[in-house]
CSV table of C-alpha atoms and ligand atoms in Angstrom, one decimal:
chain,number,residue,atom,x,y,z
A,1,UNK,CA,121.2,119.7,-128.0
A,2,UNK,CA,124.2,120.9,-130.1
A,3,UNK,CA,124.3,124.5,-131.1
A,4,UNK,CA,127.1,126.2,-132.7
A,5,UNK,CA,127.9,130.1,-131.7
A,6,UNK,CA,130.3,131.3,-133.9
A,7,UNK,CA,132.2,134.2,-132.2
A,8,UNK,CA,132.1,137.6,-134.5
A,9,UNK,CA,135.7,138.0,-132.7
A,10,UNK,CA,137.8,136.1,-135.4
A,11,UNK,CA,135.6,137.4,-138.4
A,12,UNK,CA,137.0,140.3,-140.5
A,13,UNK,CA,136.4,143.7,-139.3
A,14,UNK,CA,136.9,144.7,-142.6
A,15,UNK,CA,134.0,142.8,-144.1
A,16,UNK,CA,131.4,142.4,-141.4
A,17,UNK,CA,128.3,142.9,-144.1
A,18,UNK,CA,130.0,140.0,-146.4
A,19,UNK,CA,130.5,137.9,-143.4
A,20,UNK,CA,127.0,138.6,-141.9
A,21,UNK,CA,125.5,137.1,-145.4
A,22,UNK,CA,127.9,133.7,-145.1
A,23,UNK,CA,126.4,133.5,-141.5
A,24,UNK,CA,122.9,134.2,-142.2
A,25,UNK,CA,122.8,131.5,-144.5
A,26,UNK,CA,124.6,128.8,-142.6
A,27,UNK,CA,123.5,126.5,-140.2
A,28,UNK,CA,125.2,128.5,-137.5
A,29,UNK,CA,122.3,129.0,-134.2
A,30,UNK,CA,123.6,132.0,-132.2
A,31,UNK,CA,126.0,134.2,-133.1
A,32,UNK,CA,128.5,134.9,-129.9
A,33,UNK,CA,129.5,138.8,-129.5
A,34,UNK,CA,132.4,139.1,-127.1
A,35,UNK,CA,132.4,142.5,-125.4
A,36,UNK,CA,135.8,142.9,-123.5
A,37,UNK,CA,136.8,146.5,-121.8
A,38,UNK,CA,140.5,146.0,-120.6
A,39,UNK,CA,139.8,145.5,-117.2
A,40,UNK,CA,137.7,142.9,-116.3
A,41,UNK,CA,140.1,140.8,-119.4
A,42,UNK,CA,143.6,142.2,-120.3
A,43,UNK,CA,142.2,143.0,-123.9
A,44,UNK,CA,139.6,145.8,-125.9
A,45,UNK,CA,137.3,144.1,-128.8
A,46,UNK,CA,134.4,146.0,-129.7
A,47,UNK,CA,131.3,148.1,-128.5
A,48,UNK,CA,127.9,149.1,-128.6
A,49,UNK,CA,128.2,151.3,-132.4
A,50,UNK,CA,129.7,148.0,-133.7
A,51,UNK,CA,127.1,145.2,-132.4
A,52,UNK,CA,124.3,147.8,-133.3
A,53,UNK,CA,125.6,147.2,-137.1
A,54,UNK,CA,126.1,144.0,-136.6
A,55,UNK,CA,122.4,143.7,-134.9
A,56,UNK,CA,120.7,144.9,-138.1
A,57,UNK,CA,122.7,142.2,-140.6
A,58,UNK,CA,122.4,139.4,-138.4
A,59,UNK,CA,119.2,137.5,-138.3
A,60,UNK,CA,120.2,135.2,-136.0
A,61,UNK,CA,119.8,135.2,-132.2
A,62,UNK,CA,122.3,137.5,-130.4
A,63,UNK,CA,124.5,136.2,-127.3
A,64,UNK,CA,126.3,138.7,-125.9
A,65,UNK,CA,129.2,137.4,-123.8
A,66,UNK,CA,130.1,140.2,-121.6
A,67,UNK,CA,133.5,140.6,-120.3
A,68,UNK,CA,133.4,143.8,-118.5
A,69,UNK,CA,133.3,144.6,-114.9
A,70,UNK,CA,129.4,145.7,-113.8
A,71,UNK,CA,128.0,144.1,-116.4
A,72,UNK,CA,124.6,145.0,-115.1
A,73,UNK,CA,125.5,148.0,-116.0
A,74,UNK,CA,124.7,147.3,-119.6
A,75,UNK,CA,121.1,145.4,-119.2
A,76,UNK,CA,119.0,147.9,-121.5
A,77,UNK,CA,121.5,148.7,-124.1
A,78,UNK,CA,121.9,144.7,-124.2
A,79,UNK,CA,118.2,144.6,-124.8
A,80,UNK,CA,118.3,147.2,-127.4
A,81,UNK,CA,120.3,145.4,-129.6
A,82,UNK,CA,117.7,142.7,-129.8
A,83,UNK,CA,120.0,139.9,-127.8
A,84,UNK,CA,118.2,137.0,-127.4
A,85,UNK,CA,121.1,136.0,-124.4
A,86,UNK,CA,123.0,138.2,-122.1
A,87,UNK,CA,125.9,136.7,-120.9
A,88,UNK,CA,127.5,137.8,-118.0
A,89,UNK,CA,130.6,136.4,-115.5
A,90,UNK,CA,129.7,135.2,-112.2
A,91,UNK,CA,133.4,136.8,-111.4
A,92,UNK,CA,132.2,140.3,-112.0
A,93,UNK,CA,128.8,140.2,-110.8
A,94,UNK,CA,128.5,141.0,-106.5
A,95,UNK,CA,125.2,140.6,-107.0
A,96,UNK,CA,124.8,137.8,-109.1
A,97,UNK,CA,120.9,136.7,-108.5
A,98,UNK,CA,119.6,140.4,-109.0
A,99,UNK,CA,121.6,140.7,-112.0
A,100,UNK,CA,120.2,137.6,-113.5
A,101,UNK,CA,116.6,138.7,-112.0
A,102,UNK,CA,117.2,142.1,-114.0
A,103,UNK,CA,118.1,140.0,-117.2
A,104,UNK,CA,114.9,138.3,-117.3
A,105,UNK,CA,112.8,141.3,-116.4
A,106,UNK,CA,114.3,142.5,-119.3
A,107,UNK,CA,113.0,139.8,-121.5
A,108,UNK,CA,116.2,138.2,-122.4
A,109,UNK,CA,118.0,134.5,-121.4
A,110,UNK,CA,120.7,134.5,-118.9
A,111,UNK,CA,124.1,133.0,-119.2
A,112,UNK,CA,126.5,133.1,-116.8
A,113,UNK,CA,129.9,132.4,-117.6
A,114,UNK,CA,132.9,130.6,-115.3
A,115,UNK,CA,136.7,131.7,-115.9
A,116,UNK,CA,138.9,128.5,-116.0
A,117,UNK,CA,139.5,128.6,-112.2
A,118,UNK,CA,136.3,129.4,-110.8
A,119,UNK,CA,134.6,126.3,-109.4
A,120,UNK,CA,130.9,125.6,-110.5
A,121,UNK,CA,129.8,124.9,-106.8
A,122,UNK,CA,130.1,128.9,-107.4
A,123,UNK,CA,126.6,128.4,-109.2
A,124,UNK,CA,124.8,125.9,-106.6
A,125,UNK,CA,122.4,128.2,-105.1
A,126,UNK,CA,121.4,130.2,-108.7
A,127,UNK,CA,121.1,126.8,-110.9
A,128,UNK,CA,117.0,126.9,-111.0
A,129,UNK,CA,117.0,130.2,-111.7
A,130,UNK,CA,119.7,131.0,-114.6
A,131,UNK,CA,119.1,129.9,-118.1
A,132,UNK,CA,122.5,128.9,-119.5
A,133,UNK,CA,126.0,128.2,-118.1
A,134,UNK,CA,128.8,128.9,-119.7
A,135,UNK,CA,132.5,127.0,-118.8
A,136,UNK,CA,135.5,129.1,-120.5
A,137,UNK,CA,137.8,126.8,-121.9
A,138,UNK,CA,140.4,129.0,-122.2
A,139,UNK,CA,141.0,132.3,-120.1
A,140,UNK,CA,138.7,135.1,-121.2
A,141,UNK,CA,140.3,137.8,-123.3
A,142,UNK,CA,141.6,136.1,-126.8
A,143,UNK,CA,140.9,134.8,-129.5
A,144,UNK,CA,143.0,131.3,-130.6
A,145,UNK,CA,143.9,130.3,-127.3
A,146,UNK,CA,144.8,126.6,-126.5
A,147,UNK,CA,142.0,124.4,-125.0
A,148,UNK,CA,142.3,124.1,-121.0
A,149,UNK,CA,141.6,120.2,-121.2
A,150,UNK,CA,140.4,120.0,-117.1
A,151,UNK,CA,137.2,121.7,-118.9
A,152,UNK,CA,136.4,118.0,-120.0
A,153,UNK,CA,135.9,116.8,-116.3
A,154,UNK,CA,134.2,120.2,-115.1
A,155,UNK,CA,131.8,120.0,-118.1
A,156,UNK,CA,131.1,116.1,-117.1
A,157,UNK,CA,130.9,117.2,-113.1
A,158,UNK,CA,128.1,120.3,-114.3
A,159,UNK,CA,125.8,117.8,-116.0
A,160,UNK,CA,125.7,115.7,-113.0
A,161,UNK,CA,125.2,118.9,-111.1
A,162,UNK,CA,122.5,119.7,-112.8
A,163,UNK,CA,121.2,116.6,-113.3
A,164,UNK,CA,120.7,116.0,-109.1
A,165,UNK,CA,118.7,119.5,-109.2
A,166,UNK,CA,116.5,118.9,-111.7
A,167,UNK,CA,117.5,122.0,-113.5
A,168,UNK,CA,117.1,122.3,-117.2
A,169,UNK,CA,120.3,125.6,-117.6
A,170,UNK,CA,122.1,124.6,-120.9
A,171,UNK,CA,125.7,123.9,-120.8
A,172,UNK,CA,127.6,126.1,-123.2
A,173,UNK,CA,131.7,126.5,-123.7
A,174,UNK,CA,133.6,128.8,-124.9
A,175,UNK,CA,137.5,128.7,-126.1
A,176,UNK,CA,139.4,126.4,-128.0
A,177,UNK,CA,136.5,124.8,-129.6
A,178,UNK,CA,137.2,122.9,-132.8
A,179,UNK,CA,137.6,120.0,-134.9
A,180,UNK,CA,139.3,117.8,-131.8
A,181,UNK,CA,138.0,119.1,-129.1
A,182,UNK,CA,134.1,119.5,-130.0
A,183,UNK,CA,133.1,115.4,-130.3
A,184,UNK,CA,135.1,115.2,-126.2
A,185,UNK,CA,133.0,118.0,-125.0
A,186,UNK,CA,130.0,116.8,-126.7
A,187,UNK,CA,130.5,113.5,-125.0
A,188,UNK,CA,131.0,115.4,-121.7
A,189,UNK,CA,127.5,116.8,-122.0
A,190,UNK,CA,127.8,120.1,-123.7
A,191,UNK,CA,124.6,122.1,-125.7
A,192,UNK,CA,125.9,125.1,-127.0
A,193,UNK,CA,129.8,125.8,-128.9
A,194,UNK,CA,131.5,129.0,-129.3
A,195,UNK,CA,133.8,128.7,-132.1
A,196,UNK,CA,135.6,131.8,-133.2
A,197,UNK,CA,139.2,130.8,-134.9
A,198,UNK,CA,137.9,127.1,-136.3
A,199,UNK,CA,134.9,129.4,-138.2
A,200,UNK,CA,135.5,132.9,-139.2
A,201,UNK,CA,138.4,132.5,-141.5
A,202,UNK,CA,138.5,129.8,-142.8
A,203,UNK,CA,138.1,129.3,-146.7
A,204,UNK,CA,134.5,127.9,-146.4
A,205,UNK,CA,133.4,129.1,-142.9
A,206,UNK,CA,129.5,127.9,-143.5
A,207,UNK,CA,131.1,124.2,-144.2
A,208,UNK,CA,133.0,124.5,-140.6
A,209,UNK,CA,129.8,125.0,-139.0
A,210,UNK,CA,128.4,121.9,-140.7
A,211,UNK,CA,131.0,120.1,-139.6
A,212,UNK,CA,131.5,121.1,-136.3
A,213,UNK,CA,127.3,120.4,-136.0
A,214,UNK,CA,128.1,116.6,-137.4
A,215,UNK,CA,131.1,116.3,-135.0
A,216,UNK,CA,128.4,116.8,-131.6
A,217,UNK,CA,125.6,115.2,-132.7
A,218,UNK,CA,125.0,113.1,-130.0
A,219,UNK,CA,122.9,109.9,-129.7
A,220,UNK,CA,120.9,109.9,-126.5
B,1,DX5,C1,137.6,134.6,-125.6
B,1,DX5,C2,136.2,134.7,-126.2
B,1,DX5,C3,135.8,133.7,-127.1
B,1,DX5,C4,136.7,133.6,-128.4
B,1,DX5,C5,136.9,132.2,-128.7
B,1,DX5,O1,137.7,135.4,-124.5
B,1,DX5,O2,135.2,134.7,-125.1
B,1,DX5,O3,134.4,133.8,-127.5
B,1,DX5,O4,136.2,134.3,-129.5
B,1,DX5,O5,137.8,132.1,-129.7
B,1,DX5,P1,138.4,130.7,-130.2
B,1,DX5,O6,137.2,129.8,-130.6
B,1,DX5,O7,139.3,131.1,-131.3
B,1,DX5,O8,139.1,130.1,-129.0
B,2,ZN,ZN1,133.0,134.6,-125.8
């Protein structure tokens, strides 16, 4: 499978209904909302009153990436926005199964996302149960960052993990995702990209979406 996510974070605050209608129309598949609260990441994005606006342009489905400590915390407004995905870290969550247990009850997918140096036998004992996992390429908190190119290996070592299971989770990444590095990670096994910078911005947005679709087809 190859999804692209583009990630609201690079678009233009400015101009979020014209960039809703670019999006709408493209042949984007999720769009990616990064919530951050300047704890859990060393950075502040945006809230509930903005991905409520956003909620009623888009009509696409929602996944809402979750930087925050207790993200469980956030379950039903989640669900009020009409997120198809909530996507939470395994870092913040204590209580990582209930969390994901509450997600579902709630009628929503759940993605749980890996920082850079958290190691995916993190996620052994929850594989059959969570719905997508999500490698960060880069460390969570910006926008633009460089690539961390170990992801190539951890992607390729998370197939195979999943793979020995039997589970059917979706591998998604998230950081540094463009032109170059989108054909490696689809060779590595990847479903879903978050793109933020190499979309929103550039002159023909909808025409880096196509591209970055071409870029991980993959013949299987
Ligand atoms: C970073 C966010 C990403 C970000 C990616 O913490 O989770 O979704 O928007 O941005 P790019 O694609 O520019 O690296
Ligand atoms: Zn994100």
């Amino acid at each position: 499978m190859n999804m692209i996510a583009p990630s609201l974070l690079a678009a233009d605050f400015g101009n979020l209904e014209r960039e809703m209608q670019w999006f709408n129309a493209s042949e984007a598949d999720w769009l990616h909302l990064d919530v951050m609260d300047g704890v859990f990441v060393p950075n502040i994005s945006f809230g509930f009153p903005v991905m409520e606006r956003v909620a009623k342009l888009c009509n696409k489905p929602l996944d809402v990436h979750l930087m925050t400590v207790q993200p469980e915390k956030f379950i039903g407004r989640v669900r009020d926005l009409g997120a198809t995905v909530m996507n939470i870290h395994q870092e913040a969550c204590i209580h990582l199964h209930r969390v994901v247990q509450q997600i579902h009850e709630a009628g929503m997918k759940a993605a749980v996302s890996l920082c850079p140096s958290t190691p995916i036998s993190t996620l052994e004992d929850i594989l059959e149960d969570v719905d997508v996992i999500m490698l960060m390429t880069v460390n969570p908190g910006f926008g633009g960052q460089k690539f961390i190119n170990h992801s190539l290996d951890k992607v390729c070592r998370l197939k195979a993990m999943l793979q020995t299971v039997g589970s059917k989770a979706l591998i998604e990444v998230d950081g540094g995702v463009n032109r170059q590095t989108a054909p490696l990670l689809a060779d590595a096994g990847v479903d879903i990209y978050v793109a933020g910078s190499a979309v929103f911005g550039k002159d023909d947005p909808a025409a880096e979406v196509l591209e970055l679709k071409r870029l991980t087809q993959r013949i299987l």
